[in-house]
XYZ file of C-alpha atoms in Angstrom:
649
model
C 76.577 109.936 139.365
C 79.772 109.485 141.358
C 81.982 112.199 142.818
C 84.581 111.478 140.121
C 82.265 112.028 137.138
C 81.070 115.248 135.565
C 77.489 115.903 134.464
C 77.097 116.586 130.742
C 74.358 115.976 128.176
C 74.744 113.158 125.665
C 76.544 114.396 122.570
C 78.554 117.048 124.414
C 80.859 114.959 126.574
C 84.510 116.053 126.743
C 86.648 113.314 125.230
C 90.376 112.578 124.987
C 89.768 110.996 121.552
C 90.224 114.035 119.340
C 89.987 114.160 115.565
C 93.776 114.475 115.528
C 93.992 111.302 117.635
C 91.838 109.490 115.069
C 93.948 110.735 112.153
C 97.268 109.990 113.843
C 96.157 106.591 115.076
C 94.546 105.333 111.897
C 97.136 103.431 109.877
C 95.327 101.402 107.200
C 96.895 97.955 106.845
C 96.345 95.739 103.819
C 97.627 93.150 101.365
C 99.735 90.523 103.053
C 102.395 88.522 101.224
C 105.213 86.113 102.003
C 108.662 85.914 100.463
C 112.372 85.805 101.115
C 114.723 82.912 100.526
C 112.790 80.589 102.866
C 109.297 82.083 102.558
C 109.404 83.436 106.099
C 109.614 87.139 105.302
C 106.260 88.841 105.835
C 105.146 91.831 103.769
C 102.227 94.242 104.115
C 101.078 97.696 103.076
C 100.606 100.540 105.548
C 98.786 103.778 104.781
C 100.508 106.998 105.819
C 97.910 109.705 106.448
C 100.692 112.134 107.392
C 102.301 111.610 103.966
C 99.291 112.535 101.818
C 97.728 109.105 102.375
C 100.285 107.115 100.390
C 100.749 103.336 100.817
C 104.188 102.074 101.730
C 105.463 98.490 101.642
C 106.935 96.995 104.826
C 108.849 93.750 105.314
C 109.403 91.775 108.472
C 112.711 89.893 108.180
C 113.761 88.053 111.327
C 113.122 90.501 114.165
C 113.456 93.601 111.976
C 110.826 95.569 110.062
C 112.049 97.615 107.096
C 110.275 100.096 104.845
C 110.971 99.127 101.236
C 109.261 102.040 99.477
C 110.193 105.402 101.006
C 108.800 108.708 99.783
C 107.708 109.506 97.140
C 106.766 105.912 96.235
C 103.091 105.010 96.654
C 102.277 101.300 96.281
C 98.782 101.476 94.876
C 96.921 100.399 91.742
C 93.996 102.137 90.059
C 92.643 99.172 88.081
C 88.835 99.247 88.518
C 89.545 102.528 90.403
C 89.414 100.572 93.677
C 92.774 98.902 93.054
C 94.301 96.278 95.334
C 96.812 93.638 94.277
C 99.400 96.384 93.892
C 102.528 94.301 94.524
C 103.959 90.785 94.377
C 106.962 89.118 95.961
C 109.264 86.542 94.406
C 112.043 85.519 96.786
C 114.044 88.681 97.493
C 112.475 90.679 94.661
C 109.407 92.876 94.955
C 107.340 94.139 92.016
C 104.841 96.950 92.553
C 102.657 99.576 90.928
C 103.487 103.218 91.724
C 100.305 105.273 91.961
C 101.740 108.496 90.538
C 102.614 107.059 87.117
C 100.943 103.585 87.060
C 104.287 102.066 86.024
C 105.617 98.788 87.389
C 108.771 98.894 89.514
C 111.213 96.219 90.613
C 113.256 96.192 93.804
C 115.775 93.464 94.642
C 117.618 93.317 97.948
C 119.021 96.678 99.002
C 118.873 98.149 95.503
C 116.645 101.138 94.850
C 113.379 100.463 93.071
C 113.495 100.956 89.298
C 110.631 101.184 86.785
C 110.606 98.576 84.030
C 107.416 99.435 82.136
C 107.105 102.434 79.869
C 104.996 105.476 80.711
C 101.540 105.269 79.197
C 97.849 104.868 79.852
C 98.041 101.271 81.079
C 97.471 100.160 84.676
C 98.383 96.826 86.287
C 97.151 94.789 89.258
C 97.060 91.280 90.726
C 100.563 90.206 89.694
C 102.002 86.718 89.804
C 105.657 85.984 89.056
C 106.295 83.643 86.141
C 109.951 83.169 87.049
C 110.695 80.455 84.498
C 109.733 82.806 81.649
C 111.248 85.940 83.193
C 108.015 87.891 83.465
C 104.979 88.827 85.502
C 101.423 87.874 84.666
C 98.957 90.587 85.603
C 95.599 92.165 84.959
C 96.123 95.085 82.592
C 93.668 97.933 82.150
C 94.473 99.994 79.056
C 92.893 103.456 78.940
C 92.435 105.614 75.881
C 95.213 108.191 75.666
C 92.567 110.834 74.956
C 90.326 111.207 78.051
C 87.820 113.166 75.968
C 86.990 110.032 73.981
C 85.108 108.507 76.959
C 85.962 105.069 75.572
C 85.880 102.176 78.007
C 89.321 100.913 78.986
C 90.265 97.457 77.708
C 90.944 94.824 80.364
C 93.091 91.782 79.594
C 95.424 89.258 81.155
C 98.891 90.338 80.164
C 102.418 88.992 80.474
C 104.848 91.787 81.337
C 108.479 91.045 80.604
C 111.161 92.464 82.853
C 112.252 94.499 79.853
C 108.792 96.083 79.754
C 107.380 94.140 76.809
C 103.662 93.391 77.113
C 101.992 90.301 75.643
C 98.242 89.782 75.905
C 97.416 86.256 77.122
C 93.631 86.464 77.367
C 91.215 89.030 75.963
C 87.581 89.366 74.993
C 85.931 89.501 78.416
C 85.100 92.820 80.015
C 87.017 92.016 83.225
C 89.758 89.717 84.487
C 91.123 88.848 87.917
C 93.209 86.377 89.895
C 95.698 84.896 87.403
C 97.197 81.921 89.237
C 100.129 79.868 87.936
C 100.224 76.116 88.617
C 103.134 74.809 90.749
C 104.806 73.259 87.700
C 104.363 76.454 85.661
C 102.496 74.662 82.879
C 98.978 76.013 83.435
C 97.202 79.232 84.327
C 93.835 79.691 86.024
C 91.940 82.968 86.178
C 88.537 84.576 86.639
C 86.608 86.700 84.144
C 83.167 88.284 83.896
C 81.185 90.535 81.597
C 78.804 93.458 81.667
C 76.240 93.897 83.074
C 77.271 91.644 85.954
C 79.457 92.449 88.897
C 81.825 89.640 89.909
C 79.724 88.709 92.960
C 76.698 88.183 90.692
C 78.244 85.964 88.031
C 81.820 85.170 87.018
C 83.714 82.305 85.411
C 86.788 80.241 86.250
C 89.050 79.492 83.281
C 92.016 77.193 82.805
C 94.575 76.924 80.015
C 97.963 75.353 79.359
C 100.965 77.317 78.149
C 102.420 76.815 74.707
C 106.152 76.797 74.073
C 106.132 80.510 73.210
C 104.491 81.436 76.543
C 101.021 82.097 75.152
C 97.937 80.132 76.171
C 96.311 77.260 74.304
C 92.537 76.701 74.115
C 91.217 78.160 77.395
C 88.296 76.225 78.860
C 85.698 77.259 81.399
C 85.827 75.138 84.535
C 83.095 76.655 86.683
C 80.903 79.687 87.114
C 78.312 81.372 84.966
C 75.691 84.072 84.878
C 74.346 83.271 88.354
C 77.417 81.757 90.031
C 80.192 83.819 91.584
C 83.756 82.459 91.648
C 86.476 83.797 93.949
C 90.125 83.149 94.757
C 91.396 80.270 92.647
C 94.500 78.706 94.216
C 96.688 75.714 93.378
C 97.497 73.133 96.042
C 101.113 71.974 96.382
C 100.215 68.765 94.519
C 98.740 70.638 91.560
C 95.006 70.540 92.223
C 92.960 73.669 91.501
C 90.811 74.983 94.348
C 88.372 77.880 94.269
C 85.413 79.428 96.083
C 81.913 79.357 94.557
C 78.498 80.455 95.798
C 76.629 77.791 93.768
C 75.124 76.485 97.035
C 73.994 79.932 98.137
C 77.143 80.397 100.223
C 80.729 81.098 99.175
C 82.217 77.654 99.890
C 85.421 75.875 98.909
C 85.578 73.512 95.907
C 88.250 71.439 94.187
C 88.729 70.709 90.487
C 90.596 67.469 90.011
C 90.448 64.669 87.430
C 87.916 66.740 85.469
C 85.504 66.765 88.410
C 84.339 69.508 90.757
C 83.694 68.550 94.354
C 82.858 70.526 97.481
C 85.410 70.192 100.235
C 83.569 71.758 103.169
C 79.889 72.562 102.543
C 78.423 74.840 105.223
C 76.350 77.978 105.673
C 79.322 80.299 105.899
C 81.272 82.588 103.586
C 84.853 81.617 102.658
C 85.243 84.693 100.434
C 83.993 88.224 99.989
C 82.928 90.369 97.039
C 85.649 91.310 94.572
C 85.919 95.050 95.138
C 89.713 94.991 95.272
C 92.317 92.605 93.898
C 94.567 90.272 95.824
C 92.540 89.394 98.924
C 93.300 85.899 100.262
C 91.035 84.103 102.740
C 92.658 80.670 102.560
C 96.007 79.049 101.846
C 97.732 75.662 101.938
C 99.769 74.348 104.821
C 100.237 71.143 102.820
C 98.534 69.191 100.060
C 96.184 67.807 102.697
C 95.497 70.861 104.845
C 94.054 74.317 104.204
C 94.201 77.189 106.670
C 91.137 79.368 106.154
C 89.011 82.115 107.552
C 85.261 82.197 107.048
C 82.367 84.415 108.119
C 79.332 83.295 110.122
C 76.636 85.877 110.921
C 79.075 88.683 110.235
C 81.863 87.330 112.475
C 85.104 85.706 111.256
C 86.459 82.323 112.321
C 89.914 80.817 111.770
C 90.317 77.100 111.136
C 92.310 74.300 109.569
C 90.482 72.203 106.987
C 91.675 68.594 106.693
C 91.049 67.745 103.061
C 90.930 63.967 103.331
C 88.092 64.024 105.872
C 86.565 67.445 105.235
C 86.891 68.117 108.961
C 87.132 71.740 110.074
C 89.130 72.398 113.256
C 89.095 75.796 114.989
C 92.371 77.615 115.533
C 92.380 79.645 118.740
C 92.781 83.363 118.128
C 91.524 86.656 119.609
C 89.973 88.071 116.404
C 86.354 88.486 115.263
C 87.209 90.051 111.911
C 89.894 88.473 109.718
C 90.231 90.349 106.449
C 92.906 88.191 104.827
C 95.620 85.660 105.560
C 98.707 84.001 104.121
C 100.139 80.622 105.111
C 103.888 80.240 105.623
C 106.149 77.433 106.824
C 104.842 76.712 110.310
C 102.670 79.803 110.696
C 99.767 81.842 109.399
C 99.925 85.616 109.131
C 96.636 87.479 109.135
C 95.065 90.912 109.243
C 92.543 90.848 112.054
C 90.713 92.805 114.704
C 88.006 92.554 117.363
C 85.807 94.834 119.485
C 88.773 95.442 121.778
C 91.586 95.076 119.214
C 92.137 97.497 116.332
C 93.191 96.054 112.976
C 96.634 94.471 113.224
C 99.000 92.195 111.360
C 99.595 89.108 113.465
C 101.463 85.838 113.119
C 100.169 82.633 114.735
C 102.629 79.778 115.186
C 101.043 76.408 114.423
C 102.993 74.582 117.134
C 102.717 76.932 120.083
C 99.564 78.783 118.883
C 101.189 81.953 120.209
C 100.033 85.211 118.593
C 102.773 87.677 117.693
C 101.629 91.137 116.625
C 103.789 92.588 113.842
C 101.978 95.857 113.144
C 99.073 97.762 114.631
C 96.761 100.219 112.933
C 96.661 102.119 116.244
C 99.869 102.225 118.283
C 98.430 103.670 121.494
C 94.871 103.050 122.598
C 92.901 105.320 124.911
C 92.031 103.954 128.333
C 89.357 101.247 128.190
C 87.046 103.541 130.138
C 86.587 105.599 126.965
C 86.011 102.654 124.620
C 82.605 101.266 123.719
C 82.300 97.518 123.093
C 79.539 96.746 120.563
C 76.565 94.474 120.958
C 75.753 92.137 118.082
C 72.090 92.726 117.194
C 69.540 90.885 115.075
C 66.215 92.645 114.743
C 63.000 92.471 112.674
C 62.725 94.664 109.587
C 60.171 95.222 106.823
C 58.317 92.366 105.104
C 59.332 89.773 107.672
C 63.079 90.153 107.094
C 65.686 90.093 109.823
C 68.566 92.531 109.722
C 71.855 92.733 111.583
C 73.923 95.456 113.196
C 76.538 96.278 115.782
C 75.402 98.763 118.440
C 77.991 100.852 120.278
C 76.481 102.511 123.379
C 77.996 105.790 124.630
C 80.939 105.298 126.991
C 83.171 107.761 128.827
C 84.497 107.060 132.304
C 84.649 110.774 133.165
C 81.064 111.771 132.370
C 77.548 110.983 133.506
C 74.523 112.015 131.470
C 71.456 113.475 133.216
C 69.281 110.748 134.768
C 66.620 109.437 132.418
C 68.140 111.018 129.290
C 68.657 109.034 126.118
C 71.572 109.469 123.706
C 71.451 110.680 120.129
C 72.329 107.751 117.876
C 74.237 107.807 114.595
C 73.088 105.052 112.212
C 75.827 104.130 109.736
C 74.924 102.789 106.298
C 78.073 101.215 104.875
C 79.250 101.491 101.276
C 79.390 98.891 98.598
C 76.488 98.319 98.980
C 77.710 94.713 99.203
C 80.134 95.731 101.935
C 80.004 94.485 105.498
C 80.121 96.323 108.799
C 82.634 94.638 111.118
C 83.113 95.058 114.857
C 86.852 95.733 114.860
C 87.841 98.557 117.201
C 88.015 101.850 115.279
C 88.871 105.208 116.829
C 86.611 106.857 114.252
C 83.676 105.125 116.004
C 84.988 105.774 119.504
C 85.297 109.473 118.615
C 81.480 109.541 118.706
C 80.691 107.148 121.545
C 83.146 108.872 123.905
C 81.184 112.100 123.322
C 77.871 110.563 124.284
C 76.550 109.435 120.908
C 75.412 105.891 120.303
C 76.448 104.307 116.995
C 74.503 101.635 115.110
C 76.582 100.076 112.308
C 74.063 98.271 110.082
C 74.525 95.189 107.905
C 71.395 95.822 105.869
C 69.994 93.440 103.257
C 72.585 93.285 100.498
C 75.534 93.019 102.863
C 78.196 90.344 102.618
C 78.662 87.711 105.306
C 75.135 86.276 105.423
C 74.877 84.235 102.210
C 73.779 84.963 98.653
C 70.051 85.214 99.408
C 70.733 88.000 101.896
C 73.040 89.694 99.403
C 70.405 89.412 96.678
C 67.774 91.031 98.905
C 69.032 94.302 97.418
C 68.438 93.214 93.816
C 66.276 95.951 92.328
C 65.767 97.327 95.839
C 68.684 99.708 96.430
C 67.341 102.724 98.247
C 64.491 100.655 99.686
C 65.680 97.530 101.557
C 68.816 99.223 102.884
C 66.776 102.195 104.068
C 64.136 99.975 105.677
C 66.788 98.072 107.601
C 68.445 101.268 108.858
C 65.078 102.674 109.941
C 64.117 99.395 111.631
C 67.408 99.397 113.527
C 66.897 102.949 114.747
C 63.342 102.181 115.881
C 64.542 98.998 117.595
C 66.893 101.082 119.747
C 64.262 103.712 120.516
C 61.732 101.071 121.589
C 64.273 99.625 124.036
C 65.193 102.968 125.541
C 68.668 102.976 123.997
C 68.207 106.029 121.750
C 66.480 109.401 121.753
C 63.890 109.185 118.978
C 64.080 112.959 118.422
C 67.847 112.907 117.855
C 68.455 110.165 115.329
C 71.189 110.744 112.742
C 72.056 108.759 109.622
C 75.391 108.940 107.853
C 76.927 107.011 104.993
C 79.566 107.084 102.304
C 79.329 106.265 98.596
C 76.464 103.749 98.250
C 75.724 104.391 101.915
C 75.304 108.023 100.947
C 72.349 107.068 98.755
C 70.874 105.146 101.690
C 71.332 108.244 103.843
C 69.743 110.583 101.304
C 66.814 108.255 100.620
C 66.142 107.831 104.337
C 66.044 111.600 104.833
C 64.104 112.364 101.640
C 61.395 109.701 101.713
C 61.026 109.060 105.471
C 60.818 111.157 108.626
C 62.631 109.001 111.205
C 66.044 110.690 111.106
C 66.527 114.326 112.073
C 69.992 114.961 110.579
C 72.292 113.399 108.012
C 75.852 113.313 106.733
C 76.755 112.205 103.221
C 80.333 111.292 102.380
C 80.725 111.313 98.571
C 77.202 109.915 98.379
C 75.072 109.035 95.366
C 72.093 111.355 94.794
C 71.323 110.971 91.065
C 71.219 107.402 89.772
C 71.056 108.350 86.099
C 73.947 110.742 86.541
C 75.899 107.970 88.241
C 75.386 105.783 85.176
C 76.554 108.556 82.857
C 79.660 109.426 84.868
C 80.615 106.065 86.327
C 83.854 104.232 85.608
C 83.845 100.938 83.709
C 83.793 98.571 86.686
C 80.469 99.884 88.028
C 78.986 101.268 84.820
C 76.227 98.605 84.734
C 75.866 97.961 88.460
C 72.575 99.843 88.650
C 70.990 97.307 86.301
C 71.187 94.880 89.224
C 70.592 97.322 92.062
C 67.792 99.351 90.475
C 66.394 98.100 87.160
C 67.378 96.897 83.669
C 68.110 99.718 81.240
C 64.760 99.362 79.425
C 62.861 100.455 82.519
C 65.616 102.278 84.376
C 64.732 105.911 83.648
C 61.350 105.769 85.337
C 62.723 103.961 88.401
C 65.728 106.290 88.565
C 63.442 109.307 88.632
C 61.303 107.701 91.311
C 64.198 106.713 93.560
C 66.878 109.404 93.080
C 66.849 111.955 95.928
C 67.967 114.645 93.467
C 64.526 114.381 91.808
C 62.683 114.922 95.091
C 64.538 117.715 96.852
C 61.218 119.342 97.763
C 60.677 116.447 100.171
C 64.085 116.788 101.846
C 63.691 119.049 104.871
C 66.328 117.694 107.255
C 69.619 119.521 107.854
C 72.563 117.825 106.140
C 76.315 118.067 105.786
C 78.115 116.850 102.647
C 81.761 115.821 102.249
C 83.227 115.366 98.774
C 86.627 114.616 97.301
C 87.094 116.749 94.216
C 89.155 114.043 92.471
C 86.500 111.356 92.974
C 86.128 109.219 89.817
C 83.569 106.838 91.352
C 80.945 109.330 92.574
C 81.686 112.682 90.891
C 81.409 115.914 92.930
C 78.305 117.076 91.050
C 76.333 114.398 92.898
C 76.901 116.289 96.161
C 76.847 119.807 94.705
C 73.352 119.389 93.260
C 71.931 118.414 96.644
C 73.741 121.205 98.478
C 72.435 123.819 96.052
C 68.868 122.502 96.326
C 68.938 122.704 100.119
C 70.500 126.163 100.030
C 67.721 127.423 97.784
C 65.007 125.891 99.952
C 66.313 127.388 103.195
C 67.256 124.084 104.830
C 70.412 124.189 106.992
C 73.228 122.645 104.952
C 77.030 122.575 104.936
C 79.431 121.490 102.202
C 83.071 120.441 102.667
C 84.868 119.940 99.317
C 88.379 118.474 99.562
C 91.116 119.100 97.027
C 93.372 116.150 96.215
C 91.009 113.527 97.644
C 89.203 110.831 95.696
C 86.698 108.185 96.735
C 87.618 108.034 100.410
C 89.829 110.419 102.358
C 93.450 109.540 103.048
C 95.170 112.732 104.218
C 95.501 113.370 107.955
C 94.468 117.011 107.692
C 91.284 116.049 105.881
C 90.395 113.274 108.328
C 90.682 115.887 111.089
C 88.753 118.491 109.164
C 85.829 116.233 108.317
C 85.398 114.806 111.819
C 85.524 118.217 113.473
C 83.088 119.648 110.941
C 80.655 116.759 111.336
C 80.744 116.987 115.133
C 80.158 120.735 115.070
C 77.262 120.296 112.640
C 75.490 117.767 114.866
C 76.093 119.751 118.029
C 74.977 123.001 116.379
C 71.769 121.426 115.108
C 70.973 119.882 118.500
C 71.939 122.987 120.501
C 74.945 121.283 122.119
C 77.810 123.398 120.760
C 79.940 125.765 122.789
C 78.931 129.198 121.532
C 82.286 130.625 122.610
C 84.289 128.130 120.540
C 85.255 128.990 116.945
C 83.078 127.413 114.265
C 85.072 125.005 112.031
C 82.732 125.483 109.058
C 79.966 127.627 107.634
C 76.401 126.337 107.730
C 73.925 127.905 105.333
C 70.379 128.743 106.431
C 71.001 128.568 110.158
C 67.920 129.678 112.089
C 68.364 133.013 113.839
């Protein structure tokens, strides 16, 4: 200990990174696009936590950044409930979906945005402008006007005229995505898939020519199938159709030309991610002979140029280790990236100078580096000979020194999806914990993206088992190396990660506390209440329907509450359509009745994920208090931010 540091136990360090700092500094950035007269205008969405979590559209034109969608506009789609692909740009015109009414709006130049589709129960996403025919082509999801009917919505590819007329172009599949118009406007490519598969299990690439009346003639399947996942079809400037397929076991790039499919850069890396949201782009064309792409190796992103004649991949220097998406413009690439020392940001890299210009940051002002933990990339042994992966953030605070020989409590994070991927981009929500003396282990358990299809398929029929084993193995790995206090291990997770959290606490005794954010507790109930997109997902993750009930009962924490004896806190959006509130309420009530310490934080006006600044603050402060109260670290004189049932006297 130095004279400039204060003694304090792990988990109770004073920190300048408050919950309000996290909420104010967290500006979600997403969905890049290019437009303008010369294709040099750069567009992106920014989340506004201070404005009820709405998404607004920004444009960089020259040296100026303008907001195109002021209050009350909210650029967001609800197709598949997860949305994405909520706007498109054509020259100086922007088309977008407004979340409040699901209508499509058009904005040209300085004119105010105007709706051009009628009110109704239809939703749109993943637009492409068909300028020659005066329309958009989009994915349409048509819901029954009577919610009580519980009928599945109908998904189609639809042409939407600028007068609001809607013409179905392709129907019959359960799901559609990625309509892409050829450069000459004569052909359309798209992706479709059917129940019970999710798009990362099996999907198909289709191609059709337009007839004179703007409809499609004789669609034909180009690639894909029941066990092959297709992502991001794109047309090259010379009219060749490219796409990403995992037919090799990795999401790699392929080309369809002269009725042949050929790989353009085979390697053990991922050039795409799972289709949870629409409109994500991980490659684009600089010319007919050169692709600019990002790909993932061992959970870390790379940026490169791919020379198509030789298949040679050349690295492009950049400071990022996570690149979520990119777009290629004349002489530059714009990307959304981050690293262990860089929060998510929109950046432009000039191809000639290779200079990086930052256009927008998710966090405007960073705390001093002395309060920021830089993660270690871990690979460690797990059950049945598997290896698992994680990022470990050790506690860090320049002002504090823990007692000699003490070990920190560690929070193990089980991400959602469960085909998601933990990335190492700097997040204040993580630093909130590490600056207070907690370690954080962010786990890429079996099933995660970024490590190939075999790793992703490790979760097939094993949800609630493999993910839990990998989280437990990671926690034990830290304890064995003296990096964690084995008596103060915490697990937290959201959505699918909530099931991992609940299973770990119900069926194992490694973790002492847990936090569930809108987590799954009853697998059968999830099937009954789930939205269309995920309504058959459990057939892959758990078991086919014929044998599902027995496995559901065996694996659902809600069926085994007598075995759950660890204190827990639950957070739940009351408008959640993905994991309904009853999933959390049932567990809270069971713990209340059994005398186990439990807290419940329901949030009005929040869905699957929390967007409002006041709720981000509320949940972080409540979670911190819960942990500190359970471990005897709280300040007894400070006001309690929430009620905890069954506290020991």
